Amino acid sequence: MTEINANGPDAADAAGPEESEALALYSRLKSKATGTPRVKLSRDARARKRNAEEHASEMPFSPGRDPKGLDDVLDNLSQQLGWKAPLAKSDLLADWAEIVGPDIAARTTPLGIDDATLTVACESTAWATQLRLMRTEVLTKVLQSHPESGVTAIRFQGPNAPSWKRGPKSIPGRGPRDTYG
């Protein structure tokens, strides 16, 4: 029979001889100070106790068995399946108007997030240029509202202009110099 000590019934077996003596001394002093007798358990009793401790969370009315709300369950599920970042990215795209405000949102459209870079289409090159100058402010707002999205950069692009560089009637040269917007 082994004596129960402060670190559990098998701590004396796993510890070295000096540590087991220290644990035994601690156990004796604790029992004298508290007035509770030391209990010696058999191997079977130790196994039953260890088994009960392992399966304590499975017992009815035990701690950790309380019902949970649907939002907690979905949060845990999305965390386990690795959906946190994709869900945060889609939330960022859906909340774009709230993040940047109605004036900027009316003239921009978030296109998507690729390699931690948010791509935003602007209605004119002037808006794209102005937002490039405000990039740090917009990125700070994005990181404050959706830090789980993993966005580290923002790319503002102007409207798509037609290209005369390809096709059967293309000619070499600089082409037209208009901003298209």
CSV table of N, CA and C in Angstrom, one decimal:
chain,number,residue,atom,x,y,z
A,1,MET,N,0.8,-1.2,0.0
A,1,MET,CA,0.0,0.0,0.0
A,1,MET,C,0.9,1.2,0.0
A,2,THR,N,0.4,2.2,-0.8
A,2,THR,CA,1.2,3.5,-0.9
A,2,THR,C,0.4,4.6,-0.2
A,3,GLU,N,1.2,5.5,0.3
A,3,GLU,CA,0.6,6.6,1.0
A,3,GLU,C,0.2,7.7,0.0
A,4,ILE,N,-0.9,8.4,0.2
A,4,ILE,CA,-1.3,9.5,-0.6
A,4,ILE,C,-0.5,10.7,-0.2
A,5,ASN,N,0.0,11.4,-1.2
A,5,ASN,CA,0.7,12.6,-0.8
A,5,ASN,C,0.1,13.8,-1.6
A,6,ALA,N,0.8,15.0,-1.5
A,6,ALA,CA,0.2,16.2,-2.1
A,6,ALA,C,0.1,16.1,-3.6
A,7,ASN,N,0.9,15.4,-4.3
A,7,ASN,CA,0.8,15.4,-5.7
A,7,ASN,C,0.1,14.2,-6.3
A,8,GLY,N,-0.6,13.4,-5.5
A,8,GLY,CA,-1.3,12.3,-6.0
A,8,GLY,C,-0.7,11.0,-5.6
A,9,PRO,N,-1.4,9.9,-5.7
A,9,PRO,CA,-0.9,8.6,-5.2
A,9,PRO,C,0.3,8.1,-5.9
A,10,ASP,N,0.5,8.4,-7.1
A,10,ASP,CA,1.7,7.8,-7.8
A,10,ASP,C,2.9,8.8,-7.9
A,11,ALA,N,2.8,9.9,-7.3
A,11,ALA,CA,3.9,10.9,-7.4
A,11,ALA,C,5.1,10.4,-6.7
A,12,ALA,N,5.0,9.7,-5.6
A,12,ALA,CA,6.1,9.2,-4.9
A,12,ALA,C,6.8,8.1,-5.7
A,13,ASP,N,6.1,7.3,-6.5
A,13,ASP,CA,6.7,6.3,-7.3
A,13,ASP,C,7.4,6.9,-8.5
A,14,ALA,N,6.9,8.0,-9.1
A,14,ALA,CA,7.5,8.6,-10.2
A,14,ALA,C,8.7,9.5,-9.8
A,15,ALA,N,8.7,10.0,-8.6
A,15,ALA,CA,9.7,10.9,-8.2
A,15,ALA,C,10.9,10.2,-7.7
A,16,GLY,N,12.0,10.9,-7.6
A,16,GLY,CA,13.2,10.2,-7.1
A,16,GLY,C,13.1,10.0,-5.6
A,17,PRO,N,14.1,9.3,-4.9
A,17,PRO,CA,14.0,9.0,-3.5
A,17,PRO,C,14.0,10.3,-2.6
A,18,GLU,N,14.8,11.3,-3.0
A,18,GLU,CA,14.8,12.5,-2.2
A,18,GLU,C,13.4,13.2,-2.3
A,19,GLU,N,12.8,13.2,-3.5
A,19,GLU,CA,11.5,13.9,-3.6
A,19,GLU,C,10.5,13.1,-2.9
A,20,SER,N,10.5,11.8,-3.0
A,20,SER,CA,9.5,11.0,-2.3
A,20,SER,C,9.5,11.2,-0.8
A,21,GLU,N,10.8,11.3,-0.2
A,21,GLU,CA,10.9,11.6,1.2
A,21,GLU,C,10.3,12.9,1.5
A,22,ALA,N,10.6,13.9,0.7
A,22,ALA,CA,10.0,15.3,0.9
A,22,ALA,C,8.5,15.3,0.9
A,23,LEU,N,8.0,14.5,-0.1
A,23,LEU,CA,6.5,14.4,-0.2
A,23,LEU,C,5.9,13.7,1.0
A,24,ALA,N,6.6,12.7,1.5
A,24,ALA,CA,6.1,11.9,2.6
A,24,ALA,C,6.1,12.8,3.9
A,25,LEU,N,7.2,13.6,4.0
A,25,LEU,CA,7.3,14.5,5.2
A,25,LEU,C,6.2,15.6,5.1
A,26,TYR,N,6.0,16.1,3.9
A,26,TYR,CA,4.9,17.1,3.7
A,26,TYR,C,3.6,16.5,4.1
A,27,SER,N,3.3,15.3,3.7
A,27,SER,CA,2.1,14.7,3.9
A,27,SER,C,1.9,14.5,5.5
A,28,ARG,N,2.9,14.1,6.2
A,28,ARG,CA,2.8,13.9,7.6
A,28,ARG,C,2.6,15.2,8.3
A,29,LEU,N,3.3,16.3,7.9
A,29,LEU,CA,3.1,17.6,8.6
A,29,LEU,C,1.7,18.1,8.3
A,30,LYS,N,1.3,17.9,7.1
A,30,LYS,CA,-0.1,18.4,6.7
A,30,LYS,C,-1.1,17.7,7.5
A,31,SER,N,-1.0,16.4,7.7
A,31,SER,CA,-2.0,15.7,8.4
A,31,SER,C,-2.0,16.1,9.9
A,32,LYS,N,-0.8,16.4,10.5
A,32,LYS,CA,-0.8,16.9,11.9
A,32,LYS,C,-1.3,18.3,12.0
A,33,ALA,N,-1.0,19.2,11.0
A,33,ALA,CA,-1.5,20.5,11.1
A,33,ALA,C,-3.0,20.6,10.9
A,34,THR,N,-3.6,19.8,10.1
A,34,THR,CA,-5.0,19.9,9.8
A,34,THR,C,-5.8,19.0,10.7
A,35,GLY,N,-5.2,18.0,11.3
A,35,GLY,CA,-5.9,17.1,12.2
A,35,GLY,C,-6.6,16.0,11.5
A,36,THR,N,-6.3,15.9,10.2
A,36,THR,CA,-7.0,14.8,9.4
A,36,THR,C,-6.0,13.6,9.3
A,37,PRO,N,-6.5,12.4,9.5
A,37,PRO,CA,-5.5,11.3,9.4
A,37,PRO,C,-5.1,11.0,8.0
A,38,ARG,N,-3.9,10.5,7.8
A,38,ARG,CA,-3.4,10.1,6.5
A,38,ARG,C,-4.1,8.8,6.1
A,39,VAL,N,-4.5,8.8,4.8
A,39,VAL,CA,-5.2,7.6,4.3
A,39,VAL,C,-4.3,6.8,3.4
A,40,LYS,N,-4.3,5.5,3.6
A,40,LYS,CA,-3.5,4.7,2.7
A,40,LYS,C,-4.5,3.9,1.8
A,41,LEU,N,-4.3,4.0,0.5
A,41,LEU,CA,-5.2,3.3,-0.4
A,41,LEU,C,-4.5,2.1,-1.1
A,42,SER,N,-5.3,1.2,-1.4
A,42,SER,CA,-4.8,0.0,-2.1
A,42,SER,C,-4.6,0.3,-3.6
A,43,ARG,N,-4.0,-0.5,-4.3
A,43,ARG,CA,-3.8,-0.3,-5.7
A,43,ARG,C,-5.1,-0.2,-6.4
A,44,ASP,N,-6.1,-1.1,-6.1
A,44,ASP,CA,-7.4,-1.1,-6.7
A,44,ASP,C,-8.1,0.3,-6.4
A,45,ALA,N,-8.0,0.7,-5.2
A,45,ALA,CA,-8.6,2.0,-4.8
A,45,ALA,C,-8.0,3.2,-5.5
A,46,ARG,N,-6.7,3.1,-5.7
A,46,ARG,CA,-6.0,4.2,-6.5
A,46,ARG,C,-6.5,4.2,-7.9
A,47,ALA,N,-6.6,2.9,-8.5
A,47,ALA,CA,-7.1,2.8,-9.9
A,47,ALA,C,-8.5,3.3,-10.0
A,48,ARG,N,-9.4,3.0,-9.1
A,48,ARG,CA,-10.8,3.5,-9.1
A,48,ARG,C,-10.8,5.0,-9.0
A,49,LYS,N,-10.0,5.6,-8.2
A,49,LYS,CA,-10.0,7.0,-8.0
A,49,LYS,C,-9.5,7.7,-9.3
A,50,ARG,N,-8.4,7.1,-9.9
A,50,ARG,CA,-7.9,7.7,-11.1
A,50,ARG,C,-8.9,7.6,-12.2
A,51,ASN,N,-9.6,6.5,-12.3
A,51,ASN,CA,-10.7,6.3,-13.3
A,51,ASN,C,-11.8,7.2,-13.1
A,52,ALA,N,-12.2,7.5,-11.9
A,52,ALA,CA,-13.3,8.4,-11.6
A,52,ALA,C,-12.9,9.8,-12.0
A,53,GLU,N,-11.6,10.2,-11.7
A,53,GLU,CA,-11.2,11.5,-12.1
A,53,GLU,C,-11.2,11.7,-13.6
A,54,GLU,N,-10.8,10.7,-14.3
A,54,GLU,CA,-10.7,10.8,-15.8
A,54,GLU,C,-12.1,10.9,-16.4
A,55,HIS,N,-13.1,10.3,-15.8
A,55,HIS,CA,-14.4,10.2,-16.4
A,55,HIS,C,-15.4,11.2,-15.6
A,56,ALA,N,-14.8,12.1,-14.9
A,56,ALA,CA,-15.7,13.0,-14.1
A,56,ALA,C,-16.5,13.9,-15.0
A,57,SER,N,-16.0,14.4,-16.1
A,57,SER,CA,-16.7,15.3,-17.0
A,57,SER,C,-17.8,14.5,-17.7
A,58,GLU,N,-17.8,13.2,-17.8
A,58,GLU,CA,-18.9,12.5,-18.4
A,58,GLU,C,-20.0,12.1,-17.5
A,59,MET,N,-19.9,12.4,-16.2
A,59,MET,CA,-20.9,12.1,-15.3
A,59,MET,C,-22.0,13.1,-15.3
A,60,PRO,N,-23.3,12.7,-15.2
A,60,PRO,CA,-24.4,13.7,-15.2
A,60,PRO,C,-24.2,14.7,-14.0
A,61,PHE,N,-24.6,15.9,-14.1
A,61,PHE,CA,-24.6,16.9,-13.1
A,61,PHE,C,-23.2,17.3,-12.7
A,62,SER,N,-22.2,17.0,-13.5
A,62,SER,CA,-20.8,17.3,-13.1
A,62,SER,C,-20.5,18.7,-13.8
A,63,PRO,N,-19.5,19.4,-13.3
A,63,PRO,CA,-19.1,20.7,-13.9
A,63,PRO,C,-18.7,20.5,-15.4
A,64,GLY,N,-19.1,21.4,-16.2
A,64,GLY,CA,-18.8,21.4,-17.6
A,64,GLY,C,-19.9,20.7,-18.4
A,65,ARG,N,-21.0,20.3,-17.8
A,65,ARG,CA,-22.1,19.6,-18.5
A,65,ARG,C,-23.3,20.6,-18.6
A,66,ASP,N,-23.1,21.8,-18.3
A,66,ASP,CA,-24.2,22.8,-18.4
A,66,ASP,C,-24.6,23.0,-19.9
A,67,PRO,N,-25.8,23.3,-20.2
A,67,PRO,CA,-26.2,23.6,-21.6
A,67,PRO,C,-25.5,24.8,-22.0
A,68,LYS,N,-25.2,24.9,-23.3
A,68,LYS,CA,-24.5,26.0,-23.9
A,68,LYS,C,-25.4,26.7,-24.9
A,69,GLY,N,-25.2,28.0,-25.1
A,69,GLY,CA,-25.9,28.7,-26.2
A,69,GLY,C,-25.5,28.3,-27.6
A,70,LEU,N,-26.3,28.6,-28.5
A,70,LEU,CA,-26.0,28.2,-29.9
A,70,LEU,C,-24.8,29.0,-30.4
A,71,ASP,N,-24.7,30.3,-30.0
A,71,ASP,CA,-23.5,31.0,-30.4
A,71,ASP,C,-22.2,30.5,-29.9
A,72,ASP,N,-22.2,30.0,-28.7
A,72,ASP,CA,-21.0,29.3,-28.1
A,72,ASP,C,-20.7,28.0,-28.9
A,73,VAL,N,-21.7,27.3,-29.2
A,73,VAL,CA,-21.5,26.0,-29.9
A,73,VAL,C,-20.9,26.3,-31.3
A,74,LEU,N,-21.5,27.3,-32.0
A,74,LEU,CA,-21.0,27.6,-33.4
A,74,LEU,C,-19.6,28.2,-33.3
A,75,ASP,N,-19.3,29.0,-32.3
A,75,ASP,CA,-17.9,29.5,-32.2
A,75,ASP,C,-16.9,28.4,-32.0
A,76,ASN,N,-17.2,27.5,-31.1
A,76,ASN,CA,-16.3,26.3,-30.9
A,76,ASN,C,-16.2,25.5,-32.1
A,77,LEU,N,-17.3,25.3,-32.8
A,77,LEU,CA,-17.2,24.5,-34.1
A,77,LEU,C,-16.4,25.1,-35.1
A,78,SER,N,-16.6,26.5,-35.3
A,78,SER,CA,-15.8,27.2,-36.4
A,78,SER,C,-14.4,27.2,-36.0
A,79,GLN,N,-14.1,27.3,-34.7
A,79,GLN,CA,-12.7,27.3,-34.2
A,79,GLN,C,-12.0,25.9,-34.5
A,80,GLN,N,-12.8,24.8,-34.2
A,80,GLN,CA,-12.2,23.5,-34.4
A,80,GLN,C,-12.0,23.2,-35.9
A,81,LEU,N,-12.9,23.7,-36.8
A,81,LEU,CA,-12.8,23.4,-38.2
A,81,LEU,C,-12.0,24.3,-39.0
A,82,GLY,N,-11.5,25.4,-38.3
A,82,GLY,CA,-10.6,26.3,-39.0
A,82,GLY,C,-11.3,27.3,-39.8
A,83,TRP,N,-12.5,27.6,-39.5
A,83,TRP,CA,-13.3,28.6,-40.2
A,83,TRP,C,-13.3,30.0,-39.7
A,84,LYS,N,-12.5,30.3,-38.7
A,84,LYS,CA,-12.5,31.6,-38.1
A,84,LYS,C,-12.1,32.7,-39.1
A,85,ALA,N,-10.9,32.4,-39.7
A,85,ALA,CA,-10.4,33.4,-40.6
A,85,ALA,C,-11.3,33.6,-41.9
A,86,PRO,N,-11.8,32.6,-42.5
A,86,PRO,CA,-12.7,32.8,-43.7
A,86,PRO,C,-14.0,33.5,-43.3
A,87,LEU,N,-14.5,33.2,-42.1
A,87,LEU,CA,-15.7,33.9,-41.7
A,87,LEU,C,-15.4,35.4,-41.3
A,88,ALA,N,-14.3,35.6,-40.7
A,88,ALA,CA,-13.9,37.0,-40.4
A,88,ALA,C,-13.7,37.8,-41.7
A,89,LYS,N,-13.1,37.2,-42.7
A,89,LYS,CA,-13.0,37.9,-44.0
A,89,LYS,C,-14.3,38.2,-44.7
A,90,SER,N,-15.2,37.3,-44.7
A,90,SER,CA,-16.5,37.6,-45.2
A,90,SER,C,-17.3,38.6,-44.4
A,91,ASP,N,-17.1,38.6,-43.1
A,91,ASP,CA,-17.7,39.7,-42.3
A,91,ASP,C,-17.1,41.0,-42.6
A,92,LEU,N,-15.8,41.1,-42.9
A,92,LEU,CA,-15.2,42.3,-43.2
A,92,LEU,C,-15.8,42.9,-44.5
A,93,LEU,N,-15.9,42.0,-45.5
A,93,LEU,CA,-16.5,42.5,-46.8
A,93,LEU,C,-17.9,42.9,-46.7
A,94,ALA,N,-18.7,42.2,-45.8
A,94,ALA,CA,-20.1,42.6,-45.6
A,94,ALA,C,-20.2,43.9,-44.8
A,95,ASP,N,-19.3,44.2,-43.9
A,95,ASP,CA,-19.4,45.4,-43.0
A,95,ASP,C,-18.6,46.5,-43.6
A,96,TRP,N,-18.2,46.5,-44.9
A,96,TRP,CA,-17.3,47.5,-45.4
A,96,TRP,C,-17.9,48.9,-45.2
A,97,ALA,N,-19.2,49.1,-45.4
A,97,ALA,CA,-19.9,50.4,-45.3
A,97,ALA,C,-19.8,50.9,-43.9
A,98,GLU,N,-19.9,50.1,-42.9
A,98,GLU,CA,-19.8,50.5,-41.5
A,98,GLU,C,-18.4,50.8,-41.1
A,99,ILE,N,-17.4,50.2,-41.7
A,99,ILE,CA,-16.0,50.4,-41.4
A,99,ILE,C,-15.5,51.7,-41.9
A,100,VAL,N,-15.8,52.0,-43.2
A,100,VAL,CA,-15.2,53.2,-43.8
A,100,VAL,C,-16.2,54.4,-43.9
A,101,GLY,N,-17.4,54.2,-43.6
A,101,GLY,CA,-18.4,55.3,-43.6
A,101,GLY,C,-19.2,55.3,-44.9
A,102,PRO,N,-20.3,56.0,-45.0
A,102,PRO,CA,-21.2,55.9,-46.1
A,102,PRO,C,-20.6,56.7,-47.4
A,103,ASP,N,-19.8,57.7,-47.2
A,103,ASP,CA,-19.3,58.5,-48.3
A,103,ASP,C,-18.3,57.6,-49.1
A,104,ILE,N,-17.3,57.0,-48.4
A,104,ILE,CA,-16.3,56.2,-49.1
A,104,ILE,C,-17.0,54.9,-49.6
A,105,ALA,N,-17.9,54.3,-48.9
A,105,ALA,CA,-18.6,53.1,-49.3
A,105,ALA,C,-19.4,53.3,-50.5
A,106,ALA,N,-20.0,54.5,-50.7
A,106,ALA,CA,-20.8,54.7,-51.9
A,106,ALA,C,-19.9,54.8,-53.2
A,107,ARG,N,-18.6,55.0,-53.0
A,107,ARG,CA,-17.7,55.2,-54.2
A,107,ARG,C,-16.7,54.0,-54.3
A,108,THR,N,-16.8,53.1,-53.4
A,108,THR,CA,-15.8,51.9,-53.5
A,108,THR,C,-16.6,50.6,-53.3
A,109,THR,N,-16.0,49.5,-53.7
A,109,THR,CA,-16.5,48.2,-53.6
A,109,THR,C,-15.4,47.3,-53.2
A,110,PRO,N,-15.4,46.6,-52.1
A,110,PRO,CA,-14.4,45.6,-51.8
A,110,PRO,C,-14.5,44.4,-52.7
A,111,LEU,N,-13.5,44.0,-53.3
A,111,LEU,CA,-13.5,42.9,-54.3
A,111,LEU,C,-13.2,41.5,-53.6
A,112,GLY,N,-12.3,41.5,-52.7
A,112,GLY,CA,-11.9,40.3,-52.1
A,112,GLY,C,-10.6,40.4,-51.3
A,113,ILE,N,-10.2,39.3,-50.6
A,113,ILE,CA,-9.0,39.3,-49.9
A,113,ILE,C,-8.1,38.1,-50.4
A,114,ASP,N,-7.0,38.5,-50.9
A,114,ASP,CA,-6.0,37.4,-51.4
A,114,ASP,C,-4.7,37.7,-50.8
A,115,ASP,N,-4.1,36.6,-50.2
A,115,ASP,CA,-2.8,36.7,-49.5
A,115,ASP,C,-2.7,37.9,-48.5
A,116,ALA,N,-3.7,38.0,-47.7
A,116,ALA,CA,-3.7,39.1,-46.7
A,116,ALA,C,-3.8,40.5,-47.2
A,117,THR,N,-4.2,40.6,-48.5
A,117,THR,CA,-4.3,41.9,-49.1
A,117,THR,C,-5.8,42.1,-49.5
A,118,LEU,N,-6.4,43.2,-49.0
A,118,LEU,CA,-7.8,43.5,-49.3
A,118,LEU,C,-7.7,44.4,-50.6
A,119,THR,N,-8.4,44.0,-51.6
A,119,THR,CA,-8.5,44.7,-52.9
A,119,THR,C,-9.8,45.4,-53.0
A,120,VAL,N,-9.7,46.7,-53.2
A,120,VAL,CA,-10.9,47.6,-53.3
A,120,VAL,C,-11.0,48.3,-54.6
A,121,ALA,N,-12.1,48.2,-55.3
A,121,ALA,CA,-12.3,48.9,-56.6
A,121,ALA,C,-12.9,50.3,-56.3
A,122,CYS,N,-12.4,51.3,-56.9
A,122,CYS,CA,-12.9,52.7,-56.7
A,122,CYS,C,-13.6,53.1,-58.0
A,123,GLU,N,-14.5,54.1,-57.9
A,123,GLU,CA,-15.2,54.5,-59.1
A,123,GLU,C,-14.4,55.5,-60.0
A,124,SER,N,-13.4,56.1,-59.5
A,124,SER,CA,-12.5,56.9,-60.3
A,124,SER,C,-11.1,56.8,-59.8
A,125,THR,N,-10.2,57.2,-60.7
A,125,THR,CA,-8.8,57.2,-60.3
A,125,THR,C,-8.5,58.3,-59.3
A,126,ALA,N,-9.3,59.3,-59.2
A,126,ALA,CA,-9.1,60.3,-58.2
A,126,ALA,C,-9.4,59.7,-56.8
A,127,TRP,N,-10.5,59.0,-56.7
A,127,TRP,CA,-10.8,58.3,-55.5
A,127,TRP,C,-9.8,57.3,-55.1
A,128,ALA,N,-9.3,56.5,-56.1
A,128,ALA,CA,-8.3,55.5,-55.8
A,128,ALA,C,-7.0,56.2,-55.2
A,129,THR,N,-6.6,57.3,-55.8
A,129,THR,CA,-5.4,58.1,-55.4
A,129,THR,C,-5.6,58.6,-54.0
A,130,GLN,N,-6.8,59.2,-53.7
A,130,GLN,CA,-7.0,59.8,-52.4
A,130,GLN,C,-7.0,58.7,-51.3
A,131,LEU,N,-7.6,57.5,-51.6
A,131,LEU,CA,-7.7,56.4,-50.7
A,131,LEU,C,-6.3,55.8,-50.5
A,132,ARG,N,-5.5,55.8,-51.5
A,132,ARG,CA,-4.1,55.4,-51.3
A,132,ARG,C,-3.3,56.2,-50.3
A,133,LEU,N,-3.6,57.5,-50.3
A,133,LEU,CA,-3.0,58.4,-49.3
A,133,LEU,C,-3.6,58.2,-47.9
A,134,MET,N,-4.8,57.7,-47.8
A,134,MET,CA,-5.4,57.4,-46.6
A,134,MET,C,-5.3,56.0,-46.2
A,135,ARG,N,-4.5,55.2,-46.8
A,135,ARG,CA,-4.4,53.8,-46.7
A,135,ARG,C,-4.2,53.4,-45.2
A,136,THR,N,-3.3,54.0,-44.5
A,136,THR,CA,-3.0,53.6,-43.1
A,136,THR,C,-4.2,53.8,-42.2
A,137,GLU,N,-5.0,54.9,-42.4
A,137,GLU,CA,-6.2,55.2,-41.6
A,137,GLU,C,-7.2,54.1,-41.9
A,138,VAL,N,-7.4,53.7,-43.1
A,138,VAL,CA,-8.4,52.7,-43.5
A,138,VAL,C,-8.0,51.4,-43.0
A,139,LEU,N,-6.7,51.0,-43.1
A,139,LEU,CA,-6.2,49.8,-42.6
A,139,LEU,C,-6.3,49.7,-41.1
A,140,THR,N,-6.1,50.8,-40.4
A,140,THR,CA,-6.3,50.8,-38.9
A,140,THR,C,-7.7,50.5,-38.5
A,141,LYS,N,-8.7,51.1,-39.2
A,141,LYS,CA,-10.1,50.8,-39.0
A,141,LYS,C,-10.4,49.4,-39.2
A,142,VAL,N,-9.9,48.8,-40.3
A,142,VAL,CA,-10.2,47.4,-40.7
A,142,VAL,C,-9.6,46.5,-39.6
A,143,LEU,N,-8.4,46.8,-39.1
A,143,LEU,CA,-7.8,45.9,-38.1
A,143,LEU,C,-8.5,46.0,-36.8
A,144,GLN,N,-9.0,47.2,-36.4
A,144,GLN,CA,-9.7,47.4,-35.2
A,144,GLN,C,-11.0,46.7,-35.2
A,145,SER,N,-11.7,46.7,-36.3
A,145,SER,CA,-13.1,46.1,-36.4
A,145,SER,C,-13.0,44.6,-36.7
A,146,HIS,N,-12.0,44.1,-37.4
A,146,HIS,CA,-12.0,42.7,-37.8
A,146,HIS,C,-10.5,42.2,-37.7
A,147,PRO,N,-10.0,42.1,-36.5
A,147,PRO,CA,-8.6,41.6,-36.4
A,147,PRO,C,-8.4,40.2,-36.8
A,148,GLU,N,-9.4,39.3,-36.7
A,148,GLU,CA,-9.2,37.9,-37.1
A,148,GLU,C,-9.1,37.7,-38.6
A,149,SER,N,-9.4,38.7,-39.4
A,149,SER,CA,-9.4,38.5,-40.8
A,149,SER,C,-8.0,38.3,-41.4
A,150,GLY,N,-7.0,38.8,-40.7
A,150,GLY,CA,-5.6,38.6,-41.2
A,150,GLY,C,-5.2,39.6,-42.3
A,151,VAL,N,-5.9,40.7,-42.5
A,151,VAL,CA,-5.6,41.6,-43.5
A,151,VAL,C,-4.4,42.4,-43.1
A,152,THR,N,-3.4,42.5,-43.9
A,152,THR,CA,-2.2,43.3,-43.6
A,152,THR,C,-1.9,44.4,-44.5
A,153,ALA,N,-2.6,44.5,-45.7
A,153,ALA,CA,-2.4,45.5,-46.7
A,153,ALA,C,-3.7,45.7,-47.4
A,154,ILE,N,-3.9,46.9,-48.0
A,154,ILE,CA,-5.0,47.3,-48.8
A,154,ILE,C,-4.5,47.8,-50.2
A,155,ARG,N,-5.2,47.3,-51.2
A,155,ARG,CA,-4.8,47.8,-52.6
A,155,ARG,C,-6.1,48.4,-53.2
A,156,PHE,N,-5.9,49.7,-53.5
A,156,PHE,CA,-7.0,50.5,-54.1
A,156,PHE,C,-6.7,50.5,-55.6
A,157,GLN,N,-7.7,50.1,-56.4
A,157,GLN,CA,-7.5,50.2,-57.8
A,157,GLN,C,-8.6,51.0,-58.5
A,158,GLY,N,-8.2,51.8,-59.5
A,158,GLY,CA,-9.2,52.6,-60.2
A,158,GLY,C,-10.1,51.8,-61.1
A,159,PRO,N,-10.9,52.5,-61.9
A,159,PRO,CA,-11.8,51.7,-62.8
A,159,PRO,C,-11.0,51.1,-63.9
A,160,ASN,N,-11.5,50.0,-64.5
A,160,ASN,CA,-10.8,49.3,-65.5
A,160,ASN,C,-11.0,50.1,-66.8
A,161,ALA,N,-9.9,50.4,-67.5
A,161,ALA,CA,-9.9,51.1,-68.7
A,161,ALA,C,-9.6,50.1,-69.9
A,162,PRO,N,-10.2,50.4,-71.1
A,162,PRO,CA,-9.9,49.5,-72.2
A,162,PRO,C,-8.4,49.5,-72.6
A,163,SER,N,-7.9,48.4,-73.1
A,163,SER,CA,-6.5,48.3,-73.5
A,163,SER,C,-6.4,48.2,-75.0
A,164,TRP,N,-5.5,49.0,-75.6
A,164,TRP,CA,-5.3,48.9,-77.0
A,164,TRP,C,-4.0,48.2,-77.3
A,165,LYS,N,-3.4,47.5,-76.3
A,165,LYS,CA,-2.2,46.8,-76.5
A,165,LYS,C,-2.3,45.4,-77.2
A,166,ARG,N,-3.5,44.9,-77.2
A,166,ARG,CA,-3.7,43.6,-77.8
A,166,ARG,C,-4.8,43.6,-78.9
A,167,GLY,N,-4.7,42.6,-79.8
A,167,GLY,CA,-5.7,42.5,-80.8
A,167,GLY,C,-5.2,42.7,-82.2
A,168,PRO,N,-6.0,42.5,-83.2
A,168,PRO,CA,-5.5,42.6,-84.6
A,168,PRO,C,-5.2,44.0,-85.1
A,169,LYS,N,-5.8,45.0,-84.5
A,169,LYS,CA,-5.6,46.4,-84.9
A,169,LYS,C,-4.8,47.2,-83.9
A,170,SER,N,-3.9,46.5,-83.1
A,170,SER,CA,-3.1,47.3,-82.2
A,170,SER,C,-1.9,47.8,-82.9
A,171,ILE,N,-1.4,48.9,-82.3
A,171,ILE,CA,-0.2,49.5,-82.9
A,171,ILE,C,0.8,49.8,-81.8
A,172,PRO,N,2.1,49.7,-82.0
A,172,PRO,CA,3.0,50.0,-80.9
A,172,PRO,C,3.0,51.5,-80.6
A,173,GLY,N,3.3,51.7,-79.4
A,173,GLY,CA,3.4,53.1,-78.9
A,173,GLY,C,2.8,53.3,-77.6
A,174,ARG,N,2.6,54.6,-77.2
A,174,ARG,CA,2.2,54.9,-75.9
A,174,ARG,C,0.7,54.8,-75.7
A,175,GLY,N,-0.1,54.9,-76.7
A,175,GLY,CA,-1.5,54.9,-76.6
A,175,GLY,C,-2.2,56.1,-76.1
A,176,PRO,N,-3.4,56.1,-75.8
A,176,PRO,CA,-4.1,57.3,-75.3
A,176,PRO,C,-3.7,57.6,-73.9
A,177,ARG,N,-3.8,58.9,-73.5
A,177,ARG,CA,-3.4,59.3,-72.1
A,177,ARG,C,-4.6,59.9,-71.4
A,178,ASP,N,-5.6,59.1,-71.2
A,178,ASP,CA,-6.8,59.6,-70.5
A,178,ASP,C,-6.9,58.7,-69.2
A,179,THR,N,-7.5,59.3,-68.1
A,179,THR,CA,-7.6,58.6,-66.8
A,179,THR,C,-8.8,57.8,-66.7
A,180,TYR,N,-9.8,58.0,-67.6
A,180,TYR,CA,-11.1,57.2,-67.6
A,180,TYR,C,-11.7,57.2,-66.2
A,181,GLY,N,-12.0,58.4,-65.8
A,181,GLY,CA,-12.7,58.5,-64.6
A,181,GLY,C,-12.5,59.8,-63.9
